[in-house]
Coordinates of C-alpha atoms and ligand atoms in Angstrom, one line a residue:
X160 CA 223.7 68.8 81.1
X161 CA 226.8 66.6 80.8
X162 CA 228.6 67.7 77.7
X163 CA 229.1 71.2 76.2
X164 CA 231.2 72.7 73.4
X165 CA 233.0 76.0 72.8
X166 CA 233.9 77.9 69.7
X167 CA 235.3 81.2 68.6
X168 CA 233.8 83.0 65.7
X169 CA 234.2 86.2 63.6
X170 CA 237.2 88.5 63.9
X171 CA 239.7 87.3 66.5
X172 CA 240.2 89.5 69.6
X173 CA 242.9 89.4 72.2
X174 CA 241.6 87.6 75.2
X175 CA 239.6 84.9 73.2
X176 CA 242.1 82.3 74.4
X177 CA 241.6 83.4 78.0
X178 CA 237.9 82.9 77.5
X179 CA 238.3 79.5 76.0
X180 CA 240.5 78.5 79.0
X181 CA 237.9 79.8 81.4
X182 CA 235.1 77.8 79.7
X183 CA 237.1 74.6 79.6
X184 CA 238.4 74.8 83.2
X185 CA 235.1 75.9 84.6
X186 CA 233.2 73.1 82.7
X187 CA 235.6 70.5 84.0
X188 CA 235.4 72.0 87.5
X189 CA 231.6 71.6 87.3
X190 CA 232.0 68.0 86.1
X191 CA 231.1 68.6 82.5
X192 CA 232.8 67.2 79.4
X193 CA 233.9 70.0 77.0
X194 CA 234.6 69.8 73.3
X195 CA 236.5 72.5 71.3
X196 CA 235.1 73.3 67.9
X197 CA 237.7 74.4 65.4
X198 CA 237.1 77.1 62.7
X199 CA 233.9 78.6 64.2
X200 CA 230.5 77.7 62.8
X201 CA 232.1 76.2 59.7
X202 CA 233.9 73.7 61.9
X203 CA 230.6 73.0 63.6
X204 CA 229.1 72.0 60.3
X205 CA 232.1 69.9 59.4
X206 CA 232.3 68.2 62.8
X207 CA 235.7 69.5 63.6
X208 CA 235.5 68.7 67.3
X209 CA 238.2 67.7 69.9
X210 CA 237.7 66.9 73.5
X211 CA 239.6 69.5 75.6
X212 CA 241.2 68.7 78.9
X213 CA 242.7 70.9 81.6
X214 CA 246.1 70.7 79.9
X215 CA 244.7 71.6 76.5
X216 CA 244.2 75.2 77.6
X217 CA 247.5 75.5 79.5
X218 CA 249.8 78.3 78.5
X219 CA 247.3 80.2 76.4
X220 CA 246.0 82.9 78.8
X221 CA 248.7 85.3 77.5
X222 CA 248.3 84.5 73.8
X223 CA 246.5 86.7 71.3
X224 CA 244.3 85.2 68.5
X225 CA 242.4 82.0 69.2
X226 CA 243.8 78.5 69.4
X227 CA 240.4 77.3 68.2
X228 CA 240.8 79.4 65.0
X229 CA 238.0 81.5 63.6
X230 CA 236.1 81.7 60.3
X231 CA 233.2 83.6 58.7
X232 CA 230.9 80.8 57.4
X233 CA 228.6 81.5 54.5
X234 CA 227.1 78.0 54.8
X235 CA 226.0 78.6 58.4
X236 CA 223.9 81.6 57.2
X237 CA 221.6 79.1 55.5
X238 CA 219.1 77.0 57.3
X239 CA 220.5 73.9 55.7
X240 CA 223.9 74.7 57.1
X241 CA 222.6 75.4 60.6
X242 CA 220.7 72.1 60.5
X243 CA 223.9 70.3 59.6
X244 CA 225.5 71.9 62.6
X245 CA 222.7 70.8 64.9
X246 CA 223.1 67.2 63.6
X247 CA 226.8 67.3 64.3
X248 CA 226.2 68.5 67.8
X249 CA 223.6 65.8 68.5
X250 CA 225.8 63.1 66.9
X251 CA 228.5 64.0 69.5
X252 CA 226.1 64.2 72.4
X253 CA 226.7 67.9 72.9
X254 CA 223.8 69.6 74.8
X255 CA 225.0 73.2 75.0
X256 CA 227.4 75.6 73.2
X257 CA 229.4 78.6 74.3
X258 CA 230.0 81.0 71.5
X259 CA 232.8 83.5 71.9
X260 CA 232.7 86.3 69.3
X261 CA 230.9 89.5 68.1
X262 CA 227.3 90.2 67.2
X263 CA 227.3 88.3 64.0
X264 CA 228.4 85.2 66.0
X265 CA 225.7 86.0 68.5
X266 CA 223.0 85.9 65.8
X267 CA 224.2 82.4 64.8
X268 CA 223.9 81.4 68.5
X269 CA 220.3 82.7 68.6
X270 CA 219.4 80.7 65.5
X271 CA 221.0 77.6 67.0
X272 CA 219.1 78.1 70.3
X273 CA 215.9 78.3 68.3
X274 CA 216.8 75.0 66.7
X275 CA 217.0 73.4 70.1
X276 CA 220.7 73.8 71.1
X277 CA 221.0 76.1 74.2
X278 CA 223.8 78.6 73.5
X279 CA 225.4 81.2 75.8
X280 CA 227.4 84.0 74.2
X281 CA 230.7 85.7 75.4
X282 CA 231.3 89.1 73.8
X283 CA 234.7 89.3 72.2
X284 CA 235.5 92.0 69.6
X285 CA 237.9 94.9 69.5
X286 CA 234.9 97.0 68.3
X287 CA 233.1 97.1 71.7
X288 CA 229.9 97.3 69.8
X289 CA 227.6 94.7 71.5
X290 CA 224.4 96.0 73.0
X291 CA 223.9 95.2 76.6
X292 CA 227.5 95.1 77.7
X293 CA 229.9 98.0 78.5
X294 CA 233.0 96.0 77.6
X295 CA 233.8 93.3 75.1
X296 CA 236.9 91.1 75.4
X297 CA 239.7 92.6 73.2
X298 CA 238.7 96.2 73.4
X299 CA 241.1 97.1 76.2
X300 CA 244.1 95.5 74.5
X301 CA 243.3 97.0 71.1
X302 CA 242.8 100.4 72.7
X303 CA 246.3 100.2 74.3
X304 CA 247.8 99.1 71.0
X305 CA 246.2 102.2 69.3
X306 CA 247.5 104.4 72.1
X307 CA 251.0 103.0 71.7
X308 CA 250.8 103.9 68.0
X309 CA 249.4 107.3 68.6
X310 CA 252.1 108.1 71.1
X311 CA 254.8 107.1 68.5
X312 CA 253.1 109.1 65.7
X313 CA 253.0 112.1 68.1
X314 CA 256.8 112.0 68.4
X315 CA 257.1 112.5 64.7
X316 CA 254.2 114.9 64.5
X317 CA 255.8 117.1 67.1
X318 CA 259.4 116.8 65.8
X319 CA 258.4 117.7 62.2
X320 CA 255.4 119.9 63.0
X321 CA 253.0 117.8 61.0
X322 CA 249.3 117.0 61.1
X323 CA 248.6 113.3 61.1
X324 CA 245.3 111.5 60.4
X325 CA 245.2 108.1 62.1
X326 CA 242.5 105.6 60.9
X327 CA 241.2 103.3 63.6
X328 CA 239.2 100.1 63.3
X329 CA 235.7 99.6 64.8
X330 CA 233.5 98.7 61.8
X331 CA 230.4 100.9 62.3
X332 CA 231.2 101.7 65.9
X333 CA 233.2 104.6 67.2
X334 CA 234.2 103.3 70.7
X335 CA 237.8 102.4 69.8
X336 CA 238.3 105.8 68.1
X337 CA 236.7 107.8 70.9
X338 CA 238.6 106.1 73.7
X339 CA 241.8 106.2 71.7
X340 CA 241.3 109.9 70.8
X341 CA 240.6 110.9 74.4
X342 CA 243.4 108.8 75.8
X343 CA 245.8 109.9 73.1
X344 CA 245.0 113.6 73.4
X345 CA 243.9 113.9 69.7
X346 CA 242.8 117.3 68.6
X347 CA 239.9 116.0 66.5
X348 CA 238.0 112.7 66.6
X349 CA 235.6 111.6 63.9
X350 CA 233.1 108.9 64.8
X351 CA 230.2 107.2 62.9
X352 CA 227.8 108.1 65.7
X353 CA 228.4 111.8 65.4
X354 CA 227.9 114.2 62.4
X355 CA 231.0 116.0 61.3
X356 CA 231.6 119.0 59.0
X357 CA 234.8 119.4 57.1
X358 CA 234.8 123.2 57.6
X359 CA 234.7 122.6 61.4
X360 CA 237.7 120.3 61.2
X361 CA 239.5 123.0 59.2
X362 CA 238.5 125.7 61.7
X363 CA 239.9 123.6 64.6
X364 CA 243.1 123.0 62.8
X365 CA 243.5 126.7 62.0
X366 CA 242.6 127.9 65.4
X367 CA 245.3 125.5 66.8
X368 CA 247.9 126.9 64.4
X369 CA 246.7 130.4 65.3
X370 CA 247.7 129.9 68.9
X371 CA 251.1 128.5 68.0
X372 CA 250.3 124.8 67.8
X373 CA 252.6 123.2 65.3
X374 CA 251.2 119.7 65.1
X375 CA 247.9 118.0 65.3
X376 CA 246.4 114.5 65.5
X377 CA 243.1 113.6 63.9
X378 CA 241.6 110.2 64.7
X379 CA 239.1 108.9 62.2
X380 CA 237.0 105.8 62.8
X381 CA 237.0 103.5 59.7
X382 CA 233.2 103.7 59.8
X383 CA 233.3 107.4 58.9
X384 CA 235.6 107.3 55.9
X385 CA 239.1 106.2 54.9
X386 CA 241.9 108.4 56.3
X387 CA 243.1 109.0 52.8
X388 CA 239.7 110.4 51.8
X389 CA 239.9 112.9 54.7
X390 CA 243.4 113.9 53.7
X391 CA 242.2 114.6 50.2
X392 CA 239.3 116.7 51.5
X393 CA 241.6 118.8 53.7
X394 CA 244.0 119.3 50.8
X395 CA 241.3 120.3 48.4
X396 CA 239.3 122.5 50.7
X397 CA 242.0 124.3 52.6
X398 CA 245.4 123.3 51.2
X399 CA 246.2 121.5 54.5
X400 CA 248.9 118.9 54.2
X401 CA 248.5 115.8 56.3
X402 CA 250.1 112.4 56.8
X403 CA 248.0 109.3 56.9
X404 CA 248.5 106.3 59.1
X405 CA 246.1 103.3 58.8
X406 CA 246.7 101.0 61.8
X407 CA 244.9 98.0 60.4
X408 CA 245.1 94.5 61.8
X409 CA 247.9 95.5 64.2
X410 CA 244.9 96.5 66.4
X411 CA 243.6 92.9 66.5
X412 CA 246.8 91.1 67.6
X413 CA 249.0 90.8 70.6
X414 CA 249.0 89.5 74.1
X415 CA 245.8 90.5 75.9
X416 CA 245.9 93.1 78.6
X417 CA 245.4 92.0 82.2
X418 CA 242.0 93.6 82.1
X419 CA 240.9 91.6 79.0
X420 CA 242.2 88.4 80.6
X421 CA 240.2 89.0 83.8
X422 CA 236.9 89.8 82.0
X423 CA 237.5 86.9 79.6
X424 CA 237.8 84.6 82.7
X425 CA 234.7 86.0 84.3
X426 CA 232.6 85.9 81.2
X427 CA 233.7 82.4 80.2
X428 CA 233.0 81.0 83.6
X429 CA 229.6 82.6 83.8
X430 CA 228.7 81.2 80.4
X431 CA 229.3 77.7 81.6
X432 CA 227.2 78.3 84.8
X433 CA 224.3 79.5 82.7
X434 CA 224.4 76.3 80.5
X435 CA 224.7 74.2 83.6
X436 CA 221.5 75.8 84.9
X437 CA 219.9 74.6 81.6
X438 CA 219.4 78.0 80.2
X439 CA 220.2 79.1 76.6
X440 CA 219.8 82.1 74.4
X441 CA 221.7 84.2 76.9
X442 CA 224.5 86.8 76.5
X443 CA 227.1 87.6 79.1
X444 CA 228.4 91.1 79.7
X445 CA 229.2 93.8 82.1
X446 CA 227.1 96.5 83.6
X447 CA 228.3 98.9 86.3
X448 CA 231.4 96.7 86.9
X449 CA 229.2 93.7 87.5
X450 CA 229.0 90.6 85.4
X451 CA 225.5 90.2 84.0
X452 CA 223.5 87.8 81.8
X453 CA 220.6 88.9 79.6
X454 CA 218.4 87.7 76.8
X455 CA 220.3 87.3 73.6
X456 CA 217.4 89.1 71.7
X457 CA 218.4 92.4 73.5
X458 CA 221.7 92.4 71.5
X459 CA 219.7 93.0 68.3
X460 CA 217.5 95.8 69.7
X461 CA 218.0 99.4 68.8
X462 CA 221.3 100.7 70.4
X463 CA 221.0 103.6 72.8
X464 CA 224.3 102.9 74.6
X465 CA 226.4 105.5 72.9
X466 CA 228.6 107.4 75.4
X467 CA 227.6 111.0 74.7
X468 CA 229.3 112.3 77.8
X469 CA 232.6 110.9 76.9
X470 CA 232.4 112.4 73.5
X471 CA 231.5 115.8 74.9
X472 CA 234.4 115.6 77.3
X473 CA 236.8 114.7 74.4
X474 CA 235.7 117.8 72.6
X475 CA 236.0 120.0 75.7
X476 CA 239.6 118.8 76.4
X477 CA 240.9 119.2 72.9
X478 CA 240.0 122.8 72.2
Ligands
F6P35 O1 235.2 93.3 64.0 C1 236.5 93.4 64.1 C2 237.1 94.1 62.9 O2 238.5 94.2 63.1 C3 236.6 95.5 62.6 O3 237.1 96.5 63.4 C4 237.0 95.5 61.1 O4 236.1 96.4 60.4 C5 236.8 94.1 60.6 O5 236.9 93.3 61.8 C6 237.9 93.7 59.6 O6 237.5 92.4 59.2 P1 238.5 91.4 58.4 O7 239.6 91.0 59.3 O8 237.6 90.3 58.0 O9 239.0 92.3 57.3

């Protein structure tokens, strides 16, 4: 393999730039030419390529977002669109592609691999919801952003003796909410992976008040319900007043944490090594603190990775 390309796709995540940097620098170190593709799969279809040099990725390791931009492409979801993308890659002599993104982006990479373009996938999403890896790029930074917000909200909750409901991103996954809830000392955490009962939430709030607690923080993952909906339910069912805070896209921005920069560098470099070995249809990830690579198909198999122990601990510590 002589020439590869790299793109970022789906929701941006802090650390994507560090991954792009790693791919470019590792590729050049290995004697490969590397092209950047702008605007994700849409840019692939439209041939938005630019050759990247060592200096093209200077001064980006600390920047949030993605210098290659990102997009969600409806056209790429059609076979016609994907065939156009393959044509563009062939036209530019590109023999392999590194895809940095979430599971939707990985599905696209699998399709491209089946059309004859070997792809390797670097997991980057604040949701931390990719099967086969314990950590995705961006999760740690987003978690710290959420914690920073919870700490600030707690100041007001304590000073004014209020109950706050904080809505956290994560799409259908509860990792961000669970880790944030545990690290932020939340009294209640609602996650899509676990059943909840409104009477239980009310009981917990009341038992807290009963032992003199004057404030409370509830974390609700967006995949459960909107925070405003929960506030409504608590008001209706038990006349409990709450304040709602929806953190939104603040969680996706900002300079990546040191940890995200490190794993982005490791994942990006490994993705290039795999392509250089002539392998495609591979995802990169982390298992037991070790960088691993595995069949892309595994990403789409039934998920059994949910951290039950961490959830149980969060409940024990917030009684
Ligand atoms: O996948 C990352 C994520 O931020 C999710 O947590 C959230 O549900 C979604 O993207 C929001 O997407 P958009 O920015 O397209 O509204």
